[in-house]
Short mmCIF file of C-alpha atoms in Angstrom, two decimals:
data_model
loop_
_atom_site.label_atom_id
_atom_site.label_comp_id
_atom_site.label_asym_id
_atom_site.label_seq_id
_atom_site.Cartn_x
_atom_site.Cartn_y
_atom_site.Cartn_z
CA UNK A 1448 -21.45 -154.42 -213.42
CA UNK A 1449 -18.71 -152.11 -212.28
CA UNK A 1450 -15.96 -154.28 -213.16
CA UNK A 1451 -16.83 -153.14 -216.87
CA UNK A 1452 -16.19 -149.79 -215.80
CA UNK A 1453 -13.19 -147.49 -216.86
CA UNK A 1454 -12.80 -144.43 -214.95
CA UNK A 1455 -10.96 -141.39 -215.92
CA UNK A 1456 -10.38 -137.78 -213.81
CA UNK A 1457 -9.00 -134.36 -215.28
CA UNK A 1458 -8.74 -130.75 -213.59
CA UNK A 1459 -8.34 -128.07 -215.31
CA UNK A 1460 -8.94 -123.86 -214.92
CA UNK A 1461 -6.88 -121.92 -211.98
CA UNK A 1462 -6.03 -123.70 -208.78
CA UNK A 1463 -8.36 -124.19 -205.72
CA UNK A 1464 -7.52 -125.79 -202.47
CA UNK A 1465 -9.64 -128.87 -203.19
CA UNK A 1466 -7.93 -130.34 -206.60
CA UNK A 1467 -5.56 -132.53 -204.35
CA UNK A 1468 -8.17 -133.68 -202.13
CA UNK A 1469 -10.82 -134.42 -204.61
CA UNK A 1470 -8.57 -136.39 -207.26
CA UNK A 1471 -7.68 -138.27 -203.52
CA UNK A 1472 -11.13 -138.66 -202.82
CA UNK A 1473 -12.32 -140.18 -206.12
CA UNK A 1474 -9.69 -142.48 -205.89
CA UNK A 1475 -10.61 -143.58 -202.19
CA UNK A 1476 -14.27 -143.96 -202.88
CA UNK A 1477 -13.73 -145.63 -206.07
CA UNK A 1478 -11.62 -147.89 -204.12
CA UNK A 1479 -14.17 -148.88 -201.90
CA UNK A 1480 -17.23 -149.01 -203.82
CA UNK A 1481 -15.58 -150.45 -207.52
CA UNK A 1482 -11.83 -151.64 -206.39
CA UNK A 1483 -11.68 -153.88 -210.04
CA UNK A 1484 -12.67 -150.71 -211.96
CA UNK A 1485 -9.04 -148.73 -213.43
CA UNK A 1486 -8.43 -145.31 -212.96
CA UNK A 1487 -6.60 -143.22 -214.96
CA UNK A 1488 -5.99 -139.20 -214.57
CA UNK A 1489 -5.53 -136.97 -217.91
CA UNK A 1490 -2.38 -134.93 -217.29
CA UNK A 1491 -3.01 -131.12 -217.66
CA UNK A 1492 -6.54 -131.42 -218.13
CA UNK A 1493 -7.83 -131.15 -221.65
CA UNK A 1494 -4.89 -130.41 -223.23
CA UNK A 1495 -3.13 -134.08 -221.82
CA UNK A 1496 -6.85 -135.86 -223.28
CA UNK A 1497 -5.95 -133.90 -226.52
CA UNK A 1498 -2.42 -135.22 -226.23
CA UNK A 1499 -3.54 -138.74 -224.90
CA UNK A 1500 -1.25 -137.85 -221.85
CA UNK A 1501 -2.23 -139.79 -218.50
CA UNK A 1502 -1.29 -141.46 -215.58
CA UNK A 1503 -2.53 -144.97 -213.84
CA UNK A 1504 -3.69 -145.10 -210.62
CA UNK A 1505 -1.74 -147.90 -209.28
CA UNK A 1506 -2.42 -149.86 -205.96
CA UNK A 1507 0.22 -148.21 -204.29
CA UNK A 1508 -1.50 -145.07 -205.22
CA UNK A 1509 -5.08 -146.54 -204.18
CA UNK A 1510 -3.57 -147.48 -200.92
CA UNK A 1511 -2.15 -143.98 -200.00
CA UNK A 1512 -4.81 -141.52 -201.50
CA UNK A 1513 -4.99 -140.49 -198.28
CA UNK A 1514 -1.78 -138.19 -198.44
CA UNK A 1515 -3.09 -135.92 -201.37
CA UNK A 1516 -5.76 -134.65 -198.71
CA UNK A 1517 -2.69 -132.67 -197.11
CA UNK A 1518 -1.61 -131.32 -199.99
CA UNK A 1519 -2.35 -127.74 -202.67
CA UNK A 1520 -2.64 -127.62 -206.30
CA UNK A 1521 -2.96 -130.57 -208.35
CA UNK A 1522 -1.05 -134.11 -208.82
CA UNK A 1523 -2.84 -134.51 -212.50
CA UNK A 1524 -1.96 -130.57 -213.27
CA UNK A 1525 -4.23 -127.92 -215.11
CA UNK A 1526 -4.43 -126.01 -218.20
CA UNK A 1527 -7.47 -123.63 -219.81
CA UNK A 1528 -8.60 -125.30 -222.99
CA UNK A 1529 -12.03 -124.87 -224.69
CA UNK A 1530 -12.56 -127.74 -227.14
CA UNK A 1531 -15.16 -125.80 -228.85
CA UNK A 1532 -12.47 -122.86 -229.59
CA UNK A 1533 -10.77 -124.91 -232.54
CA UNK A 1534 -8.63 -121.58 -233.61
CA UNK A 1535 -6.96 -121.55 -229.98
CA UNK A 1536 -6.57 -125.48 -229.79
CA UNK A 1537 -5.28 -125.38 -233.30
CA UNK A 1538 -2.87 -121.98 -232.47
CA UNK A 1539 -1.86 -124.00 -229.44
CA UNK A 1540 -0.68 -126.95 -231.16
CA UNK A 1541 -3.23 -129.10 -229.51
CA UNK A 1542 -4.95 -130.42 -232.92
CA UNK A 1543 -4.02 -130.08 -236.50
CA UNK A 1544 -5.50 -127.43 -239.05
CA UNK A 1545 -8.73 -128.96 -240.12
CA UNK A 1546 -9.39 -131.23 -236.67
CA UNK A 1547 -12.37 -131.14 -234.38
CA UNK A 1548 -10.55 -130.93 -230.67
CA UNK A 1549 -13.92 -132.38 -229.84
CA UNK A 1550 -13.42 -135.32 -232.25
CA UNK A 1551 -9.86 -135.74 -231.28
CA UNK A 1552 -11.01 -135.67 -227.06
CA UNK A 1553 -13.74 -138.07 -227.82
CA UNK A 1554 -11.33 -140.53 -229.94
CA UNK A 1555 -8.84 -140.62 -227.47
CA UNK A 1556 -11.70 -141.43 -225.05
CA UNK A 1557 -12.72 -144.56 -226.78
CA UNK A 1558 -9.34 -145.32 -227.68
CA UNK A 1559 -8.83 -145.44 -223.50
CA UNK A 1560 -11.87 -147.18 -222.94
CA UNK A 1561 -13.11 -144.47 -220.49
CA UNK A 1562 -17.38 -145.38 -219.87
CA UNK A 1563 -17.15 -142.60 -216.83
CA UNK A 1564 -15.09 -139.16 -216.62
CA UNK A 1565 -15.20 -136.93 -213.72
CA UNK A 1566 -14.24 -133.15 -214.58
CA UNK A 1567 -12.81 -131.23 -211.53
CA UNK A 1568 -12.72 -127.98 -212.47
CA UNK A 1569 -15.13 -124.27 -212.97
CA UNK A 1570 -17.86 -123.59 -214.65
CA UNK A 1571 -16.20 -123.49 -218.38
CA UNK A 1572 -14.31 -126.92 -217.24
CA UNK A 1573 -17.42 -128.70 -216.90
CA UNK A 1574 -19.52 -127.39 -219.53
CA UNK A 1575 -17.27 -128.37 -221.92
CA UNK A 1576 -17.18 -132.04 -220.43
CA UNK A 1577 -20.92 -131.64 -221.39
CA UNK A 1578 -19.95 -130.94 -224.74
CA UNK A 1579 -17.90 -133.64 -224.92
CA UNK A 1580 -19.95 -136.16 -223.63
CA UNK A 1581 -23.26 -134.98 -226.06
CA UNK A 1582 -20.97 -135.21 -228.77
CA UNK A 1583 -19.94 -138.87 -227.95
CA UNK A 1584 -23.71 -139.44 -227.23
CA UNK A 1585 -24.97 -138.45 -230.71
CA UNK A 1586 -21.93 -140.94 -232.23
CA UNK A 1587 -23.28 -143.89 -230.35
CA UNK A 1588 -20.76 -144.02 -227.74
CA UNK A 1589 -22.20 -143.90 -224.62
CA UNK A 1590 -20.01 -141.65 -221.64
CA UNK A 1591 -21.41 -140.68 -218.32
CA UNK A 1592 -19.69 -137.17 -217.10
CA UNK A 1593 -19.84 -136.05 -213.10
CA UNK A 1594 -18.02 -133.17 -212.59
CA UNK A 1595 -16.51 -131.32 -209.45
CA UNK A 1596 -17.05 -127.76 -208.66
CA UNK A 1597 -13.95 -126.13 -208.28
CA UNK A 1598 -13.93 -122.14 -207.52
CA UNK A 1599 -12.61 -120.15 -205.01
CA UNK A 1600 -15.15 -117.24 -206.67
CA UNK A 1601 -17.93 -119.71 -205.52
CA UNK A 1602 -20.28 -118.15 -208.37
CA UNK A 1603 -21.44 -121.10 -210.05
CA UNK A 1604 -25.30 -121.70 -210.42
CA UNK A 1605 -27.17 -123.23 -208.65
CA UNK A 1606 -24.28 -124.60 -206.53
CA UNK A 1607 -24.85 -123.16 -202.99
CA UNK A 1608 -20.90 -124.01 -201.96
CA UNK A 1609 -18.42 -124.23 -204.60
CA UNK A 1610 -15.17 -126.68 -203.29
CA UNK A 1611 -12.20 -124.75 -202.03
CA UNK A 1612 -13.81 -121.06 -201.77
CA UNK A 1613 -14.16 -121.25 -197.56
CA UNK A 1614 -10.41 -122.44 -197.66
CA UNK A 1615 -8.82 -119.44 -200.15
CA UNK A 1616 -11.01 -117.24 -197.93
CA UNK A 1617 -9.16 -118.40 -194.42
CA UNK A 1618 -6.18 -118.19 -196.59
CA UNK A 1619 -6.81 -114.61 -197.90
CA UNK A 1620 -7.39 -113.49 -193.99
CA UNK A 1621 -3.82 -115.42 -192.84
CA UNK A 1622 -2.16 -113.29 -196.09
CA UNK A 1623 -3.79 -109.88 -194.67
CA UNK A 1624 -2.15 -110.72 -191.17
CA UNK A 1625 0.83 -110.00 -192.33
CA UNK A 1626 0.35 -107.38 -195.05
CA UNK A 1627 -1.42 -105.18 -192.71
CA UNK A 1628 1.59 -104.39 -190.55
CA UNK A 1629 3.48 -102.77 -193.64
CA UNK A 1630 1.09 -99.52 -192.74
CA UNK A 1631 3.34 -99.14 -189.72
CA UNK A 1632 6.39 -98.63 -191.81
CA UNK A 1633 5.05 -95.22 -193.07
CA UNK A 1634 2.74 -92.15 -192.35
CA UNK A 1635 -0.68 -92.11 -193.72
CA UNK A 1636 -0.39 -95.15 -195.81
CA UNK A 1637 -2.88 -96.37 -197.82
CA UNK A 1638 -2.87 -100.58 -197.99
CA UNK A 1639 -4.97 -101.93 -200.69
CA UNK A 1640 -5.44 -105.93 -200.87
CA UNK A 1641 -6.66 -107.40 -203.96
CA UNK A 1642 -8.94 -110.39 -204.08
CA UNK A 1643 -9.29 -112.81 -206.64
CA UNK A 1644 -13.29 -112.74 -207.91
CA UNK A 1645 -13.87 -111.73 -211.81
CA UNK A 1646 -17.90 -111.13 -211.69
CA UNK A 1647 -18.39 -112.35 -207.79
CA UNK A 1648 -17.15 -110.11 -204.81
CA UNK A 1649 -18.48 -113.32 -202.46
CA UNK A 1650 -14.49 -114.67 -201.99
CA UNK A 1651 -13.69 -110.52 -201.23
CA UNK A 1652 -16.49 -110.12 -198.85
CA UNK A 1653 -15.62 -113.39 -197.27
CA UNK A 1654 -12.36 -113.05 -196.71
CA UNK A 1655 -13.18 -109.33 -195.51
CA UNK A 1656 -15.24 -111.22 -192.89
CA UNK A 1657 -12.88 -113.82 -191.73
CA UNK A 1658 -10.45 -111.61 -191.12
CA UNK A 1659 -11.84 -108.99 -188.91
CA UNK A 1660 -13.07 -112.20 -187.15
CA UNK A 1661 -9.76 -112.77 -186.80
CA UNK A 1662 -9.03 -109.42 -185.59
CA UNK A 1663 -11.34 -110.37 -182.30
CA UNK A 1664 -9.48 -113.44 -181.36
CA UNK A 1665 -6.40 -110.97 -181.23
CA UNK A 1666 -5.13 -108.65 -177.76
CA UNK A 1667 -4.44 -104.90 -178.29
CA UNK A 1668 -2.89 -102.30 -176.64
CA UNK A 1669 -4.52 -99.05 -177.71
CA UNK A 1670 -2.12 -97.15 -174.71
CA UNK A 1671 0.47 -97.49 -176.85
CA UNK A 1672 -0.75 -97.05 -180.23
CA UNK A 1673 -1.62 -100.57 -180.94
CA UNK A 1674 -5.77 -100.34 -181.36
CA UNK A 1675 -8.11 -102.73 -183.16
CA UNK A 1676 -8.70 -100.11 -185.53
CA UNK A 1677 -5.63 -99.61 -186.66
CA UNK A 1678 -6.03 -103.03 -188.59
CA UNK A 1679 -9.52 -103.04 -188.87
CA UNK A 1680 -10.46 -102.91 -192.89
CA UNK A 1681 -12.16 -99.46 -193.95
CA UNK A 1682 -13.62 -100.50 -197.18
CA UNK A 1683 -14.85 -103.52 -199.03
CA UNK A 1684 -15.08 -103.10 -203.03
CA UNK A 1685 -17.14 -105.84 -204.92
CA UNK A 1686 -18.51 -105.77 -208.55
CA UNK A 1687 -21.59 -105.91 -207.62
CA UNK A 1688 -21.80 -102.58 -205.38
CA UNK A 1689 -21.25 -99.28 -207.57
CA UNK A 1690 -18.78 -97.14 -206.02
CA UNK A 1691 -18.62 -92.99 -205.72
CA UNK A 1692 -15.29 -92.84 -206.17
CA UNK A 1693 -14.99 -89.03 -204.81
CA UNK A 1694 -17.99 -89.97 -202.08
CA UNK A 1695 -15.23 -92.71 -200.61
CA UNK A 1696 -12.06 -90.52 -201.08
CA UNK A 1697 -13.88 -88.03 -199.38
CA UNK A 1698 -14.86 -90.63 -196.67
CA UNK A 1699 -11.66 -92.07 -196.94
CA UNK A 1700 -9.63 -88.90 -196.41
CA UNK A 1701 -11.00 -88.53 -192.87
CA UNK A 1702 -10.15 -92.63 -192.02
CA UNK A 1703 -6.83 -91.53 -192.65
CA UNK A 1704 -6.36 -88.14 -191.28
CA UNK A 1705 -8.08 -90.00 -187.90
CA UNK A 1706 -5.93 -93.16 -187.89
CA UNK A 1707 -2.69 -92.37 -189.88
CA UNK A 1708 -3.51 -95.14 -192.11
CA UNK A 1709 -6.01 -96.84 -194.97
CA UNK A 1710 -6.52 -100.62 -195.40
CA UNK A 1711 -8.99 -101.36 -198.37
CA UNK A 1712 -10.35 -105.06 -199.82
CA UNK A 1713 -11.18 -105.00 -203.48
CA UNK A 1714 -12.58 -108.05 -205.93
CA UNK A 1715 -9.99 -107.88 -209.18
CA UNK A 1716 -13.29 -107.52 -210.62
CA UNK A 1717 -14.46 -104.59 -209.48
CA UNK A 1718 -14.94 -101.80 -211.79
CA UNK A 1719 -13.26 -103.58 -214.80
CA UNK A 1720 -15.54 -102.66 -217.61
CA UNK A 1721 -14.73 -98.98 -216.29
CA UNK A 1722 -10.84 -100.01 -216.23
CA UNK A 1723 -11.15 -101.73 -219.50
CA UNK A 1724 -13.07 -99.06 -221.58
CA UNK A 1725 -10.39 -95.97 -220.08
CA UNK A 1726 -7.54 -99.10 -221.51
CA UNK A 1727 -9.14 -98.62 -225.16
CA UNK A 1728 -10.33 -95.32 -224.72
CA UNK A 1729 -6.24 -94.07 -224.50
CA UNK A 1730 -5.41 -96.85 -227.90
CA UNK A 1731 -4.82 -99.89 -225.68
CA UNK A 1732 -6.03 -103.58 -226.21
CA UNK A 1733 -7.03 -105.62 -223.19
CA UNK A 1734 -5.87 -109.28 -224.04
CA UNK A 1735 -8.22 -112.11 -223.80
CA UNK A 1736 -8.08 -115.96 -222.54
CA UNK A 1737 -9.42 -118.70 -225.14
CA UNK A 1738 -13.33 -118.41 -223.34
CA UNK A 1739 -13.26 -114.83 -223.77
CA UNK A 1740 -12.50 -113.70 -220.28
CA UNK A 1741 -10.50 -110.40 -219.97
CA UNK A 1742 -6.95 -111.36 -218.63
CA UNK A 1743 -7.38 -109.63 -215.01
CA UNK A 1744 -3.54 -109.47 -214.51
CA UNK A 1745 -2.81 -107.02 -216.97
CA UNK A 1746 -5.87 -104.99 -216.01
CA UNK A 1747 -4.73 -104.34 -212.66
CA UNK A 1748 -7.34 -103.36 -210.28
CA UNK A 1749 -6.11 -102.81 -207.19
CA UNK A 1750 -3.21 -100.35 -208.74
CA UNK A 1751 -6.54 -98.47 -210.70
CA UNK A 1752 -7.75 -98.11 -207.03
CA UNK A 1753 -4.50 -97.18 -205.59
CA UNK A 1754 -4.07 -94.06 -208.62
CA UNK A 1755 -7.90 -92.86 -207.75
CA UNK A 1756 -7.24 -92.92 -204.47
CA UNK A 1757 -3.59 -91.82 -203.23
CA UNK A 1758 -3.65 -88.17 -203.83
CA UNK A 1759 -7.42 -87.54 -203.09
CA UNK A 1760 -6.93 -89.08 -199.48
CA UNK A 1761 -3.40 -87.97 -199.18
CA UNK A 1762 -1.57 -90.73 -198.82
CA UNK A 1763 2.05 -90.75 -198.68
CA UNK A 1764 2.63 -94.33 -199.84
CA UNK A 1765 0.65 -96.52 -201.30
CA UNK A 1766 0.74 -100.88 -200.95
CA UNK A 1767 -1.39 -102.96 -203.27
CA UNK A 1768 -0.69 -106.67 -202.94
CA UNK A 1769 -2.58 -110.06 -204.14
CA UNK A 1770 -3.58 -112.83 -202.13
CA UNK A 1771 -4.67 -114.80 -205.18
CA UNK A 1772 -2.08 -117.09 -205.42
CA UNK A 1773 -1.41 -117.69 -201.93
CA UNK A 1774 -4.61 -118.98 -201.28
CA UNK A 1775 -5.99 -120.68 -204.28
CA UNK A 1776 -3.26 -123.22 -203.84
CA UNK A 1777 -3.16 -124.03 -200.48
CA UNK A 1778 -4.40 -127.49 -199.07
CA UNK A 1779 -8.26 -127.79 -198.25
CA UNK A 1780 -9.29 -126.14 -195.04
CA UNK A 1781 -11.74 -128.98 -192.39
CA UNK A 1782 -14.61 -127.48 -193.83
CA UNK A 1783 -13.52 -127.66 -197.53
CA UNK A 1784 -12.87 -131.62 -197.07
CA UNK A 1785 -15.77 -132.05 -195.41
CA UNK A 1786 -17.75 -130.33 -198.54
CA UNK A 1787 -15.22 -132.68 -200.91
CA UNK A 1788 -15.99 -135.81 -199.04
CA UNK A 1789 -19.81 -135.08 -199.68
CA UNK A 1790 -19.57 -134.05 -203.09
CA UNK A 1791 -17.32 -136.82 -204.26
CA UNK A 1792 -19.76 -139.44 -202.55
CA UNK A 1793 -22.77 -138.21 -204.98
CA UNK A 1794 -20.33 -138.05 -207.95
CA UNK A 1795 -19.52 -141.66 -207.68
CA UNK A 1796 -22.31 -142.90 -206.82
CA UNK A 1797 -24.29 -140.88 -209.78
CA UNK A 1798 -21.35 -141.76 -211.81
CA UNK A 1799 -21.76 -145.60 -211.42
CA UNK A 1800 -25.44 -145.27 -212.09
CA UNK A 1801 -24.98 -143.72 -215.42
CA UNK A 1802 -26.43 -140.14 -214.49
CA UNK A 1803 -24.42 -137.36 -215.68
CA UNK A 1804 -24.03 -133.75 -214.48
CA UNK A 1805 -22.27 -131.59 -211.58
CA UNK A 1806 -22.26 -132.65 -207.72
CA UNK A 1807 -23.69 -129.60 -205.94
CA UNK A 1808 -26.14 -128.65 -203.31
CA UNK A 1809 -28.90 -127.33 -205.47
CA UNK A 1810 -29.90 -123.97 -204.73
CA UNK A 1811 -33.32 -124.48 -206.92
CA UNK A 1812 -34.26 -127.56 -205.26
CA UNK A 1813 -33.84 -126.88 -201.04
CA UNK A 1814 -30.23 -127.42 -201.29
CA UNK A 1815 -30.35 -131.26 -202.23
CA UNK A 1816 -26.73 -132.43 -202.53
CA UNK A 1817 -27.35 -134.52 -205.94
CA UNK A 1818 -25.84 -134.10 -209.62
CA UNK A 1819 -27.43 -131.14 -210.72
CA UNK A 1820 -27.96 -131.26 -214.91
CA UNK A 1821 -25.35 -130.02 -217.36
CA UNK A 1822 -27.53 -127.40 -218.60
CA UNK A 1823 -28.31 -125.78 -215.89
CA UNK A 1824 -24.91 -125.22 -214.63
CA UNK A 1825 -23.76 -121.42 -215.37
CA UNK A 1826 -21.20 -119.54 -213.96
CA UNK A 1827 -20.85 -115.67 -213.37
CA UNK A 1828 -23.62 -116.04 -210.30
CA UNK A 1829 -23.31 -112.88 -208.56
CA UNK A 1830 -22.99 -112.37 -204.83
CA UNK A 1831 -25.43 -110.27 -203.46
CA UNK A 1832 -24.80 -107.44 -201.21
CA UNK A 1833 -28.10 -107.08 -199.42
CA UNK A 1834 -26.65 -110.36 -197.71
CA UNK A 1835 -27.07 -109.48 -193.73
CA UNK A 1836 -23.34 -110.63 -192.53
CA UNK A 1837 -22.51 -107.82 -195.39
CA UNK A 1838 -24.43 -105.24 -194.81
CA UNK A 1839 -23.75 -105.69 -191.08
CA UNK A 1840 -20.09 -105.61 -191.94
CA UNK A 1841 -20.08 -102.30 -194.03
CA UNK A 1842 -22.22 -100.59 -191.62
CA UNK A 1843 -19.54 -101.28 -189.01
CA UNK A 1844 -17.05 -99.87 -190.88
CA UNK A 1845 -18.80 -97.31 -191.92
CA UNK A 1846 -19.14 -97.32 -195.69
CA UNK A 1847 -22.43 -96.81 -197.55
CA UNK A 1848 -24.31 -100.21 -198.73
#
């Protein structure tokens, strides 16, 4: 039975630190439970399908998966492409005028002989393998999908634990380690750090978290200026939370006339329909990705919060900086490969018995790991703040819940 199988793998969206370790993990599993079946990995996600790009997975490869479980980013290599946005695939270069991307992604699919193809990627990346794979279905040609979630946002419904979000939270505490001493080279200096997390503030409030845990495991020498406080966070900005903007810089003000000094968390997210309608309000345009998604790096959050802020708290310099980067492409913490190991055990094995949808731990039915159906996977799930560690958290620092 599985010798008839031919396997194919794409990622695609941003970076998370599971890509590596997943694409490594298919491959091992695979390995084990269908070593005759080939494997083959679409380079650049959709686009390389579009392209008919890929790579073979050779034995070499099969006998050292191992090493991509140390490693960031992605050995197959991502790109954002919606095969149901034919303008942008056509704009792109990716199909001609008058193609179907999801005609040309399905005949390149047959044309590879690919019966199972495992999407490791967001919410829009695996949606659109459903798409794919009911548009094969309703041609006769028969493709099971099992896709991967891949967020650091960890907002995708029902999943409980999206792969790679505990890891770019670790990550996003290490990066504040450091930033936080920059307040030192100033007087009352105000140190914003911004978070990736376009409708979820969990990755924000999580990273908040780790790192004043991190903050305990630490010796201080308050004698000689050198307190907890003085790198303890003072606020923690999430889209889900409204915030009084003159209420904080009023609360703000005294942080920093107390402790010489200002250190703030905000979710990119946060206040972005305010951001975006003061943009076009002044004339501007805010640009827009091929799902729709307002390009967050031209809105700018954390310098928004910096301007509200600065001269209502009086604060002689101001520091925003982004973890983003740093941590969505670092390698897979132990309790992100743990998760990956799991959720790459269901996918093959639902994979190999023909049942399609997304590996998760289903939040709707008691958190069975199991591939939870294409149509009920949705992203934009929203943290929510009346979580106890949270609440707990802003009550210790003192800002309203």
């Amino acid at each position: 039975m599985t010798r008839h199988h031919r396997i194919a793998m794409l990622t695609a969206g941003g970076l998370a630190p599971c890509l590596s370790s997943a694409v490594g993990g298919l491959i091992e599993r695979y390995s084990e439970l269908a070593p005759e079946a080939p494997i083959i990995g679409y380079l650049a996600g959709y686009k390389g399908l579009l392209q008919g790009k890929s790579i073979s997975v050779t034995p070499e490869v099969r006998r050292r998966a191992h090493v991509l479980h140390t490693h960031g980013g992605t050995p197959l290599g991502n790109s954002r492409v919606k095969l149901t946005n034919v303008a942008d695939c056509v704009k792109r270069g990716l199909v001609r005028e008058g193609e179907d991307p999801l005609k040309v992604a399905a005949g390149q699919l047959v044309k590879d002989g690919i019966t199972i193809l495992h999407t490791i990627g967001g919410d829009d990346t695996n949606t659109t393998a459903a798409d794919l794979a009911h548009y094969l279905k309703s041609n006769g040609y028969q493709l099971t999908v099992v896709g991967l979630p891949k967020t650091i946002d960890n907002d995708v419904s029902p999943i409980r634990q999206t792969m790679g979000a505990w890891t770019a939270a670790e990550q996003g505490a290490l990066f504040f380690e450091n930033v936080v001493n920059e307040q030192s080279t100033s007087s009352r200096q105000l140190v914003i750090h911004e978070v990736m997390g376009r409708n979820c503030g969990w990755l924000t409030a999580a990273t908040a978290r780790t790192w004043r845990e991190r903050l305990d495991a630490h010796e201080f020498l308050p004698e000689f200026n050198l307190s907890r406080r003085h790198k303890d966070i003072d606020a923690v900005y999430v889209p889900e939370l409204p915030i009084d903007i003159n209420a904080e810089a009023a609360r703000l003000r005294r942080v920093m006339d107390d402790k010489d000094s200002v250190s703030i968390f905000v979710s990119e997210g946060a206040c972005v329909s305010e951001i975006v309608a003061e943009i076009e309000g002044q004339g501007g345009s805010v640009e827009r990705d091929a799902f729709g998604h307002v390009r967050l790096d031209q809105i700018k959050v954390g310098d928004w919060f910096g301007k509200q802020f600065a001269k209502k708290i009086g604060a002689d310099k101001t520091l925003v900086q982004k973890s983003g980067y740093f941590g969505r492409s670092a390698a897979a913490n132990k309790a992100d490969l743990e998760l990956i190991r799991a959720m790459v055990h269901v996918a093959v094995e639902s994979a190999l018995a023909g049942i399609s949808g997304v590996a998760g731990h289903d939040e709707e039915r008691g958190d069975e790991l199991r591939a939870i159906e294409f149509p009920r996977i949705k992203g934009g799930k929203h943290f929510d703040p009346a979580t106890a560690w949270f609440r707990d958290m802003l009550r210790d620092i003192g800002q309203p819940s």
